[in-house]
């Protein structure tokens, strides 16, 4: 039994810091590094890669829509070709910077609205998978279990990783409950740790209606932008390890 | 006797076309492709690389300051670290896209204000050379003959290429005459062709004061953004070849 | 019988020219000037306003999404508050520049995806109308006849103007036929002129299925970004005037 | 005896917060609000204006270079026309948003590199003064005492305000000591308060070499982006008032 712990990092921009990257690095095994379109800039990318390397954390690209003010969280009706182009550009930029540090990218996780749109839209999912496969067939593509992104990755011959969220409620069909819904975010740290352990050990989670559903879990996302994120990350890692689960990157 | 003919291409952006890229490709041997900071976007980069490949033209990165509205032509007082970061980011992005077309970058030519500042400023020149060398020791760095950029490239162990301009007047010290000066741009096509031939064959040019100066010439820049650029490019190439000069890329 | 002729202008950006603004000014009565978010920049806004003033053409704001590379043509899922904020910002910027030329804005026409989304979405339509009314109750709000934007403008106490397109096909329900549909754009100049005259004189147009529909027509849009736009604009104006229709701005 | 206390506010952007605006509002009398080019966005501008109004703080525009990643702190070699255009655009945008809250702008203070360049460069200083005067002759222009900006404002017929910094060391010639110099920033809060009082009461300050110099002081800048900024602001205001100095906005 094993799990990868990933987190979105490198989301500072110019004079504006964001997140607790240094503190989180101690708990995670994979870093999704912003590539300058929704967050991050060339200098932040460099320091984040160096920080990940120093902590033995695997590095992945975290490409998003070119929408700084909206932080890549707003859906933009882009064509598959536009999405393929912007994903390839961002992966390439990050991979090149990583290469100068002797770091090879492990994975790609789309950000925000792009991730959510590609979970449902086969055309966009294929566009992302094409960009990843064209750049490097060895990259692992992250996505929601059973989402269009996962099947697109498989079609493109990529290794894929099913991503789960221990602090988010699930619908009975296995999709994430909308953040608008009451109870969609779980704020009790102990409950989050327990859910994480059950997700990894039993491939199960209690959905928002109380039913038990099963789901794949290759990597678990630790949110970095909430207060107390670093402390929760430590608790989750400690809880998983205490339960006999190996915490390790995917590669 | 041989010379490379280079031109700045891929400077369209979003809905705005620029230049006569298709027509120029027939005359040049090296394309300097904009990387999205001063011009170009991920889609334009893709189509420009494909066009260069189809024409057997070598591809280079043309990184510039992040200043779309100023087209990278305005000096920005950036630190060497900032310059190193933004040059590396842009080279990496272009190289990654080129790689998906089976194209390996041949060279790097800084754009506009960045090129001019680095010609004079050793700190910035070293920053650019560091970025290029860190990314790929096999890349050729373009610069004005005897400029700080050329010596920085040599210090970094890179192959360098001295760039000349047949349609621009030179000062007696070998620097380019300011565009503000009368006579700084040569508009007579026949004169431009004759200057190009003399530059390559004799490593000489008549300066703005009438004196004859000598200068290195590995690559000759054909401007793409002026009216009649494609016709002038054809004349220059034909003239060079008629004079027994081999026109070929550097690699 | 009278009609206003409007066109989207000032869509150049930095080094990239767009459109035939100078030629179009002779035919139109209202200019929708881009405000720097999807096109235009502070310098282009200044010269466009001066050009409109010199031609006796009324000036309006043409606010769009902040998406240069997509030219504001891609839908962005923004909140009503975000839309209200970005519309107000853009109107204010243009109105301030116009004021220094002694020009008072006549109207507001949302651009591209924002215009189309607000035609269907009451929340966004109200957001635009709120921004316009908050800035200046005297501004005229443009919109498709019977669209949400028109009714939102009326709710906000604004004067509204129904906009028609003589070179675009209509569905039987009065909406514009999708550009994807064959026949959606009418390329025969004589047919376009005849449609324009009928729209103004009879408030009628032949829809894509051959049926005759009625529609309000306060202002007719002349596209500026197609080849031959200036010549078509002249033909339309001449045709309307020959049919006894007064061509005049709304104010 | 009276003094205005100003601070740069509204420098958050999209998802990135900056500064302690709410806490500072209690101590200051004039807010310099970022206008979206170096910081701030339309939503942040709205909430900052509302906050200033609720606190009875006068509002001014704080226009800067269009350089988000560099926070407007890097010199850009722009032409006077470009500077005039970008300053006018930003003042107009902020004034329009303020107007919808019933707030009229009191002043304009250029930001960062633009402020520093215009202190020395008459052409840029005149460009800023022209933009301000063209928009509203009633606006007060801030600048370093005796700087080109102050004399340009006077030439343009504007009311000007000499700005001083109690936490920065001065050269014997009255210019600010470079931040690179040891001792250029004064970290002892009590010393800062004492300097502020002497600046206002005696129009004097002890320069970095120990000499006493005299300087005009209409408004005193409280930095908002340092740790403990709000506490220091409170101490300065309390100290000034205890010394019998009226703290009030300029208008």
mmCIF file of C-alpha atoms in Angstrom, chain A residues 62-66 72-76 78-79 82-84 86-87 90 109-121 124-125 127-128 149:
data_model
loop_
_atom_site.group_PDB
_atom_site.id
_atom_site.type_symbol
_atom_site.label_atom_id
_atom_site.label_comp_id
_atom_site.label_asym_id
_atom_site.label_seq_id
_atom_site.Cartn_x
_atom_site.Cartn_y
_atom_site.Cartn_z
ATOM 1 C CA UNK A 62 0.891 22.754 -13.327
ATOM 2 C CA UNK A 63 -0.281 24.545 -16.473
ATOM 3 C CA UNK A 64 -3.350 26.781 -16.403
ATOM 4 C CA UNK A 65 -5.272 29.340 -18.395
ATOM 5 C CA UNK A 66 -3.571 32.681 -19.065
ATOM 6 C CA UNK A 72 -6.868 30.367 -13.759
ATOM 7 C CA UNK A 73 -10.062 29.522 -11.917
ATOM 8 C CA UNK A 74 -12.468 30.919 -14.500
ATOM 9 C CA UNK A 75 -13.524 28.743 -17.394
ATOM 10 C CA UNK A 76 -12.361 30.137 -20.736
ATOM 11 C CA UNK A 78 -10.699 27.877 -25.594
ATOM 12 C CA UNK A 79 -10.413 25.499 -28.540
ATOM 13 C CA UNK A 82 -5.407 26.580 -28.053
ATOM 14 C CA UNK A 83 -5.344 24.327 -24.995
ATOM 15 C CA UNK A 84 -2.804 21.961 -26.554
ATOM 16 C CA UNK A 86 -0.719 26.606 -23.996
ATOM 17 C CA UNK A 87 -0.171 23.350 -22.122
ATOM 18 C CA UNK A 90 4.047 25.802 -20.101
ATOM 19 C CA UNK A 109 -1.449 18.312 -13.455
ATOM 20 C CA UNK A 110 -3.694 20.870 -15.132
ATOM 21 C CA UNK A 111 -4.781 23.763 -12.923
ATOM 22 C CA UNK A 112 -8.146 25.051 -11.795
ATOM 23 C CA UNK A 113 -10.714 25.628 -14.520
ATOM 24 C CA UNK A 114 -8.599 23.787 -17.072
ATOM 25 C CA UNK A 115 -8.476 20.688 -14.837
ATOM 26 C CA UNK A 116 -12.209 20.804 -14.224
ATOM 27 C CA UNK A 117 -13.179 21.420 -17.861
ATOM 28 C CA UNK A 118 -10.885 18.622 -19.061
ATOM 29 C CA UNK A 119 -12.453 16.231 -16.540
ATOM 30 C CA UNK A 120 -15.740 16.526 -18.453
ATOM 31 C CA UNK A 121 -14.753 17.509 -22.007
ATOM 32 C CA UNK A 124 -9.954 19.344 -24.140
ATOM 33 C CA UNK A 125 -8.794 16.219 -22.310
ATOM 34 C CA UNK A 127 -5.685 18.181 -26.230
ATOM 35 C CA UNK A 128 -3.905 18.101 -22.859
ATOM 36 C CA UNK A 149 -8.578 13.368 -18.545
#
